[in-house]
Coordinates of C-alpha atoms in Angstrom, one line a residue:
X1 CA 54.1 1.7 212.1
X2 CA 51.3 -0.4 210.7
X3 CA 49.6 -0.8 214.2
X4 CA 49.8 3.0 214.6
X5 CA 48.0 3.5 211.3
X6 CA 45.4 1.0 212.2
X7 CA 44.8 2.7 215.6
X8 CA 44.5 6.1 214.0
X9 CA 42.0 4.8 211.4
X10 CA 40.0 3.1 214.1
X11 CA 39.7 6.4 216.0
X12 CA 38.9 8.7 213.0
X13 CA 35.5 9.8 214.3
X14 CA 36.8 10.5 217.8
X15 CA 39.8 12.5 216.4
X16 CA 37.5 14.5 214.1
X17 CA 35.2 15.3 217.1
X18 CA 38.2 16.6 219.0
X19 CA 39.3 18.8 216.1
X20 CA 35.7 20.1 215.6
X21 CA 35.4 21.0 219.3
X22 CA 38.6 23.0 219.0
X23 CA 37.5 24.7 215.8
X24 CA 34.1 25.7 217.1
X25 CA 35.7 27.7 219.9
X26 CA 36.4 31.2 218.5
X27 CA 39.9 32.5 219.3
X28 CA 40.5 35.8 217.4
X29 CA 43.6 37.3 219.0
X30 CA 43.4 40.6 217.1
X31 CA 39.9 41.3 218.6
X32 CA 40.4 39.4 221.9
X33 CA 37.4 37.2 221.1
X34 CA 37.2 33.8 222.8
X35 CA 40.9 33.7 223.8
X36 CA 40.5 32.9 227.5
X37 CA 38.0 30.1 226.8
X38 CA 40.1 28.6 224.0
X39 CA 43.3 28.6 226.1
X40 CA 41.4 26.9 228.9
X41 CA 40.0 24.3 226.5
X42 CA 43.4 23.7 225.1
X43 CA 45.0 23.1 228.5
X44 CA 42.5 20.4 229.1
X45 CA 43.1 18.8 225.7
X46 CA 46.9 18.7 226.2
X47 CA 46.5 17.3 229.7
X48 CA 44.2 14.6 228.2
X49 CA 46.9 13.3 225.9
X50 CA 49.2 12.7 228.8
X51 CA 51.4 15.8 229.1
X52 CA 52.1 17.8 232.2
X53 CA 50.4 21.0 231.2
X54 CA 50.1 24.6 232.4
X55 CA 49.0 28.0 231.2
X56 CA 51.8 30.6 231.3
X57 CA 50.7 34.2 231.3
X58 CA 52.3 36.8 229.0
X59 CA 51.7 40.5 228.6
X60 CA 49.1 39.5 226.0
X61 CA 47.4 36.1 225.5
X62 CA 48.8 33.2 227.5
X63 CA 50.9 30.3 226.2
X64 CA 49.8 26.7 226.7
X65 CA 52.8 24.7 227.7
X66 CA 53.0 20.9 228.0
X67 CA 55.8 18.4 228.5
X68 CA 56.6 14.7 228.9
X69 CA 60.1 14.2 230.1
X70 CA 61.2 10.5 230.0
X71 CA 64.8 11.2 230.8
X72 CA 66.4 14.7 230.9
X73 CA 69.4 13.2 229.1
X74 CA 67.4 12.1 226.1
X75 CA 66.8 14.0 222.9
X76 CA 64.1 16.7 223.4
X77 CA 61.7 17.7 220.6
X78 CA 59.8 21.0 221.1
X79 CA 56.6 21.2 219.0
X80 CA 55.4 24.8 218.3
X81 CA 51.9 25.9 217.1
X82 CA 49.3 28.6 217.8
X83 CA 45.6 28.5 218.9
X84 CA 44.6 32.0 217.7
X85 CA 43.0 32.5 214.3
X86 CA 42.4 35.4 211.8
X87 CA 39.1 37.3 211.9
X88 CA 36.6 35.6 209.5
X89 CA 35.7 38.7 207.6
X90 CA 34.3 39.1 205.0
X91 CA 31.7 36.7 206.4
X92 CA 29.4 37.1 203.4
X93 CA 32.0 35.3 201.2
X94 CA 32.0 32.1 203.3
X95 CA 30.0 29.2 201.9
X96 CA 29.6 27.7 205.3
X97 CA 29.5 29.3 208.8
X98 CA 33.1 30.3 209.6
X99 CA 33.1 28.7 213.1
X100 CA 31.0 25.6 212.4
X101 CA 33.3 22.9 210.9
X102 CA 31.7 21.5 207.8
X103 CA 32.9 18.6 205.7
X104 CA 32.3 19.1 202.0
X105 CA 34.1 17.4 199.0
X106 CA 36.6 15.9 201.4
X107 CA 37.6 19.2 203.0
X108 CA 36.9 20.5 206.5
X109 CA 35.8 24.1 206.1
X110 CA 36.2 26.4 209.2
X111 CA 38.4 29.3 210.3
X112 CA 41.5 27.8 211.8
X113 CA 41.1 24.4 210.0
X114 CA 44.4 24.8 208.3
X115 CA 46.0 27.7 210.2
X116 CA 46.8 26.4 212.7
X117 CA 44.2 24.4 214.8
X118 CA 44.0 21.5 212.4
X119 CA 47.8 21.1 212.2
X120 CA 48.6 21.5 215.9
X121 CA 45.7 19.1 216.7
X122 CA 47.2 16.5 214.4
X123 CA 50.5 16.8 216.3
X124 CA 48.7 16.4 219.7
X125 CA 46.8 13.4 218.6
X126 CA 50.0 11.9 217.2
X127 CA 51.5 12.1 220.7
X128 CA 48.4 10.5 222.1
X129 CA 48.3 7.7 219.5
X130 CA 52.0 6.9 219.9
X131 CA 51.6 6.4 223.7
X132 CA 48.4 4.3 223.2
X133 CA 50.1 2.0 220.7
X134 CA 53.8 1.9 221.8
X135 CA 53.3 2.5 225.5
X136 CA 55.8 5.3 226.0
X137 CA 57.5 8.0 224.0
X138 CA 61.1 7.3 222.9
X139 CA 62.1 11.0 223.4
X140 CA 61.2 13.9 225.5
X141 CA 58.5 16.1 224.1
X142 CA 57.6 19.7 224.9
X143 CA 54.7 21.6 223.4
X144 CA 54.4 25.4 223.1
X145 CA 51.1 26.7 221.7
X146 CA 50.8 30.5 221.7
X147 CA 47.8 32.7 221.3
X148 CA 49.3 35.7 219.4
X149 CA 50.8 34.4 216.2
X150 CA 48.1 36.0 214.0
X151 CA 48.9 39.3 215.7
X152 CA 52.6 39.1 215.0
X153 CA 53.7 37.1 218.2
X154 CA 54.5 40.3 220.1
X155 CA 55.3 38.5 223.4
X156 CA 56.8 35.2 222.2
X157 CA 60.4 36.4 222.2
X158 CA 60.2 37.7 225.7
X159 CA 58.5 34.4 226.7
X160 CA 61.4 32.4 225.3
X161 CA 64.0 34.6 226.8
X162 CA 62.4 34.3 230.3
X163 CA 61.9 30.5 230.1
X164 CA 65.2 29.4 228.5
X165 CA 65.7 26.5 231.0
X166 CA 62.1 25.3 230.7
X167 CA 62.2 25.3 226.9
X168 CA 65.6 23.7 226.5
X169 CA 65.4 21.4 223.5
X170 CA 67.4 19.8 220.7
X171 CA 65.0 20.6 217.8
X172 CA 61.9 22.7 217.2
X173 CA 59.3 21.2 214.9
X174 CA 56.4 23.2 213.5
X175 CA 53.5 22.3 211.2
X176 CA 52.0 25.4 209.6
X177 CA 51.3 26.7 206.2
X178 CA 50.4 24.7 203.0
X179 CA 52.2 21.8 201.4
X180 CA 53.8 22.2 197.9
X181 CA 51.3 23.0 195.1
X182 CA 52.1 19.6 193.6
X183 CA 50.8 18.0 196.7
X184 CA 54.2 16.8 197.7
X185 CA 55.3 17.1 201.4
X186 CA 57.6 20.0 202.4
X187 CA 60.6 20.2 204.7
X188 CA 61.2 23.9 205.1
X189 CA 64.4 25.2 206.7
X190 CA 63.3 28.7 207.6
X191 CA 60.9 31.6 207.1
X192 CA 61.0 35.1 205.9
X193 CA 60.7 37.9 208.4
X194 CA 58.1 40.6 208.4
X195 CA 57.5 44.3 209.1
X196 CA 54.0 45.7 209.0
X197 CA 53.6 49.5 208.9
X198 CA 50.9 52.1 208.2
X199 CA 51.4 55.4 206.5
X200 CA 48.9 58.1 207.5
X201 CA 48.4 61.3 205.6
X202 CA 46.1 64.2 206.6
X203 CA 44.7 67.1 204.6
X204 CA 42.0 69.4 205.8
X205 CA 40.2 68.9 209.1
X206 CA 37.2 67.5 207.4
X207 CA 36.1 66.2 203.9
X208 CA 35.4 69.0 201.4
X209 CA 33.3 69.3 198.3
X210 CA 35.5 68.3 195.3
X211 CA 34.0 71.1 193.1
X212 CA 33.7 74.0 195.5
X213 CA 37.0 73.3 197.2
X214 CA 38.9 71.5 194.3
X215 CA 42.4 72.8 193.8
X216 CA 42.1 74.5 197.2
X217 CA 41.9 71.8 199.8
X218 CA 44.8 69.3 199.7
X219 CA 44.1 65.6 198.9
X220 CA 46.1 63.3 201.2
X221 CA 45.6 60.3 198.9
X222 CA 47.8 62.0 196.3
X223 CA 50.4 62.7 199.0
X224 CA 50.6 59.0 199.7
X225 CA 50.7 58.0 196.0
X226 CA 53.6 60.4 195.4
X227 CA 55.4 59.1 198.5
X228 CA 55.0 55.4 197.4
X229 CA 56.5 56.2 194.0
X230 CA 59.7 57.3 195.8
X231 CA 59.8 54.0 197.7
X232 CA 59.5 51.5 194.9
X233 CA 60.1 51.6 191.1
X234 CA 58.0 50.1 188.4
X235 CA 60.2 46.9 188.3
X236 CA 59.5 46.2 192.0
X237 CA 62.9 47.4 193.2
X238 CA 62.7 49.0 196.7
X239 CA 64.2 52.6 196.6
X240 CA 64.5 53.1 200.4
X241 CA 68.2 53.8 201.0
X242 CA 70.0 50.9 202.6
X243 CA 67.0 48.5 202.2
X244 CA 69.2 45.8 200.6
X245 CA 72.4 46.4 202.6
X246 CA 72.2 43.3 204.8
X247 CA 70.7 41.0 202.2
X248 CA 72.4 37.6 202.6
X249 CA 73.7 36.1 199.4
X250 CA 72.2 32.7 198.7
X251 CA 74.6 29.8 199.3
X252 CA 75.5 27.3 196.5
X253 CA 73.6 24.7 198.6
X254 CA 70.5 26.8 198.7
X255 CA 70.6 27.5 194.9
X256 CA 71.1 23.8 194.3
X257 CA 68.0 23.0 196.4
X258 CA 66.0 25.4 194.3
X259 CA 67.2 23.7 191.1
X260 CA 65.8 20.4 192.3
X261 CA 62.3 21.8 193.2
X262 CA 59.3 20.9 191.1
X263 CA 57.7 23.7 189.1
X264 CA 54.4 23.7 187.2
X265 CA 53.6 27.3 186.1
X266 CA 50.1 26.4 184.8
X267 CA 49.2 24.8 188.2
X268 CA 50.5 27.8 190.1
X269 CA 48.6 30.2 187.9
X270 CA 45.3 28.3 188.5
X271 CA 45.9 28.0 192.3
X272 CA 46.7 31.7 192.8
X273 CA 43.9 32.8 190.5
X274 CA 46.3 34.8 188.1
X275 CA 46.3 33.4 184.5
X276 CA 49.0 35.9 183.5
X277 CA 51.6 34.3 185.8
X278 CA 54.8 34.0 183.9
X279 CA 58.1 33.2 185.7
X280 CA 61.0 30.8 185.4
X281 CA 61.5 28.3 188.1
X282 CA 64.6 30.0 189.3
X283 CA 62.9 33.4 189.5
X284 CA 59.8 32.0 191.2
X285 CA 61.7 30.3 194.0
X286 CA 64.2 33.1 194.5
X287 CA 61.4 35.7 194.8
X288 CA 59.4 33.4 197.1
X289 CA 62.1 32.3 199.5
X290 CA 65.3 34.3 199.2
X291 CA 64.2 37.9 198.3
X292 CA 62.3 40.5 200.3
X293 CA 59.0 42.0 199.3
X294 CA 57.2 45.4 199.5
X295 CA 53.4 44.8 199.5
X296 CA 50.5 47.2 199.8
X297 CA 48.0 45.3 201.9
X298 CA 45.4 48.0 202.0
X299 CA 44.8 51.5 200.7
X300 CA 41.9 53.7 201.9
X301 CA 40.8 57.2 201.4
X302 CA 37.5 58.9 200.9
X303 CA 34.2 57.3 199.7
X304 CA 34.1 53.7 198.7
X305 CA 30.4 52.9 198.7
X306 CA 27.9 52.6 195.9
X307 CA 27.3 55.4 193.5
X308 CA 29.1 58.7 193.6
X309 CA 30.1 61.1 196.4
X310 CA 32.2 63.9 195.2
X311 CA 34.6 64.8 198.0
X312 CA 38.1 65.7 198.8
X313 CA 38.9 63.3 201.6
X314 CA 40.6 64.6 204.8
X315 CA 42.5 61.4 205.6
X316 CA 44.3 58.7 203.6
X317 CA 46.2 55.7 204.9
X318 CA 48.1 52.8 203.3
X319 CA 49.0 49.6 205.1
X320 CA 52.2 47.9 204.0
X321 CA 53.9 44.6 204.8
X322 CA 57.5 43.9 204.0
X323 CA 58.7 40.3 203.9
X324 CA 62.3 40.3 205.0
X325 CA 65.1 37.7 204.5
X326 CA 67.8 36.4 206.8
X327 CA 70.1 39.2 208.2
X328 CA 67.6 42.0 207.4
X329 CA 66.7 43.4 210.8
X330 CA 63.1 44.7 211.0
X331 CA 64.2 47.5 213.5
X332 CA 66.8 48.6 211.1
X333 CA 64.5 48.6 208.1
X334 CA 61.9 50.5 210.1
X335 CA 64.4 53.3 210.9
X336 CA 65.3 53.5 207.2
X337 CA 61.7 53.9 206.3
X338 CA 61.2 56.6 208.9
X339 CA 64.2 58.4 207.5
X340 CA 62.9 58.1 203.9
X341 CA 59.4 59.4 204.8
X342 CA 60.9 62.3 206.7
X343 CA 62.9 63.2 203.6
X344 CA 60.1 63.0 201.0
X345 CA 56.9 63.6 203.0
X346 CA 57.7 64.8 206.5
X347 CA 54.0 65.4 207.5
X348 CA 53.1 61.7 206.8
X349 CA 52.9 59.7 210.0
X350 CA 54.6 56.3 210.1
X351 CA 52.9 53.7 212.4
X352 CA 54.5 50.4 213.2
X353 CA 52.0 47.5 213.7
X354 CA 54.3 44.5 214.2
X355 CA 57.4 42.6 213.0
X356 CA 59.4 39.4 213.3
X357 CA 62.9 38.4 212.2
X358 CA 63.7 35.9 209.4
X359 CA 65.2 32.5 210.3
X360 CA 67.2 29.8 208.6
X361 CA 68.5 26.3 209.6
X362 CA 71.4 24.7 207.7
X363 CA 70.3 22.0 205.2
X364 CA 73.2 19.7 206.1
X365 CA 72.3 19.3 209.8
X366 CA 71.7 15.8 211.2
X367 CA 68.3 16.8 212.5
X368 CA 67.1 17.8 209.0
X369 CA 68.3 14.5 207.6
X370 CA 66.2 12.6 210.2
X371 CA 63.1 14.7 209.6
X372 CA 63.5 14.2 205.8
X373 CA 63.6 10.4 206.4
X374 CA 60.6 10.4 208.7
X375 CA 58.5 12.5 206.2
X376 CA 59.5 10.3 203.3
X377 CA 58.4 7.1 205.2
X378 CA 55.1 8.7 206.2
X379 CA 54.1 10.0 202.7
X380 CA 55.9 7.3 200.7
X381 CA 57.7 9.9 198.6
X382 CA 60.7 12.1 199.0
X383 CA 59.9 15.5 200.6
X384 CA 60.7 18.8 198.9
X385 CA 63.5 20.5 200.8
X386 CA 63.2 24.3 200.5
X387 CA 65.5 26.9 202.0
X388 CA 62.6 29.0 203.3
X389 CA 58.8 29.4 203.6
X390 CA 57.5 32.4 201.7
X391 CA 55.5 33.5 204.6
X392 CA 56.5 34.4 208.2
X393 CA 56.5 32.6 211.5
X394 CA 58.3 33.6 214.7
X395 CA 60.9 30.9 213.9
X396 CA 63.8 33.2 214.9
X397 CA 62.9 32.8 218.6
X398 CA 64.1 29.2 218.3
X399 CA 67.1 29.5 216.1
X400 CA 68.4 32.8 217.4
X401 CA 67.2 33.1 221.0
X402 CA 66.9 29.4 222.1
X403 CA 69.8 28.5 219.7
X404 CA 68.5 25.3 218.3
X405 CA 67.7 24.1 214.7
X406 CA 64.1 24.4 213.6
X407 CA 62.2 22.8 210.7
X408 CA 58.7 23.5 209.4
X409 CA 56.7 20.6 207.9
X410 CA 53.3 21.8 206.7
X411 CA 50.4 19.4 206.8
X412 CA 47.6 21.5 205.1
X413 CA 46.8 21.3 201.4
X414 CA 48.1 24.0 199.1
X415 CA 44.6 25.5 198.6
X416 CA 43.9 25.7 202.4
X417 CA 42.8 29.4 201.9
X418 CA 44.4 30.4 205.2
X419 CA 43.5 34.0 206.2
X420 CA 40.7 34.0 203.5
X421 CA 37.0 33.0 203.5
X422 CA 36.4 29.3 203.2
X423 CA 39.6 28.2 205.0
X424 CA 39.9 24.5 204.9
X425 CA 42.0 21.4 205.4
X426 CA 41.6 18.1 203.5
X427 CA 40.3 15.4 205.9
X428 CA 43.1 13.1 204.7
X429 CA 45.7 15.8 205.1
X430 CA 44.7 16.0 208.8
X431 CA 45.1 12.3 209.3
X432 CA 48.3 12.2 207.2
X433 CA 49.6 14.9 209.6
X434 CA 48.9 12.6 212.6
X435 CA 50.9 9.8 211.0
X436 CA 53.7 12.1 209.9
X437 CA 54.2 13.3 213.5
X438 CA 54.2 9.7 214.7
X439 CA 57.0 8.9 212.2
X440 CA 59.0 12.0 213.3
X441 CA 58.8 10.9 216.9
X442 CA 59.8 7.3 216.0
X443 CA 62.7 8.2 213.8
X444 CA 64.1 10.7 216.3
X445 CA 63.8 8.0 218.9
X446 CA 65.8 5.5 216.8
X447 CA 68.5 8.0 215.9
X448 CA 69.1 9.3 219.5
X449 CA 68.4 6.1 221.5

């Protein structure tokens, strides 16, 4: 692979230019900003690397699909990514313009740099590089790049169900999320699922004076606070009846994997900005990969501006995301939440904003062993094998609907600040990602020749 590395190094400027062009094009799925232009741009980019490409419409934003089929009987790798990004807000906290890629201290700062434009572009450029250096791909490759991942991928499952024959593959490969906080490469065997809801409470028809109407007009904020205390105790245990019923017990293999993972609590404390962090390695990885969460993502009621405004607010809302683990069904959890709210606060409205199921691929599969070997050759160190990513991706559409194994190998640095101001990817992480994808293609070709 020395010639491949030399070729990539020779084309660093051209490859950065391609990435920067992609990053400059806004593509905020939640607000439908720039989506049509970005998908059209991406179709042209995928075509230019030598794949047969088309735009496939969904009920939301379209999917960019590309393929290079050498022989239908050969091993087929499906690469998944997304071209949509999070809103850049709060813009005032960015040190550089959020949609103008800027290199500073070895990092490319831009919305989408790490999540996911930088990582999917690394994969596309790897396909291009492999063909330029070797001449032809040793396996079949399919590429699915959706435009709604940052909005919960509401149409991806239906897309997969309707295009089973088109998407038929032997392995799905995704590069998303950050590498391990130690800087070591990851091979992730699954993801946690997610359910995002909103609780809306109403009081009077309008805001009232907190003195003149105090103790008279109801305050919906207290209604939500009282409700939340029936849903979770002070130790973090979820009190919703049946919430833990389908929790899959970790296997001995998964617990053994956790015992081998590196752990530096001081480094973790620094990188998450919480000096009081204090967990054992076992607790940290169990909570991060094998246990569900109940998180308040936002709570709003009344006046939040400067100075004082003495009111009793008329409306209060809280937004909550649950991270779910394998065998917890978001639909089932949502029904249990509705039942709980009806019991303790029947006049509070429950609004569902999105969900996706958890996913897991067995650690002892042949495909996982090949990916581990390819990643080790690329980074010159053994990758960290982890049962699950802490975050959520629509990985279940591959493992449960398409019925194939799926692995996630993140290329971005641990401090990529995805979803936050000053999102970034290290320049070298971007180029390492290109080489890693080349190694993956090469090792799969050798194993399934």
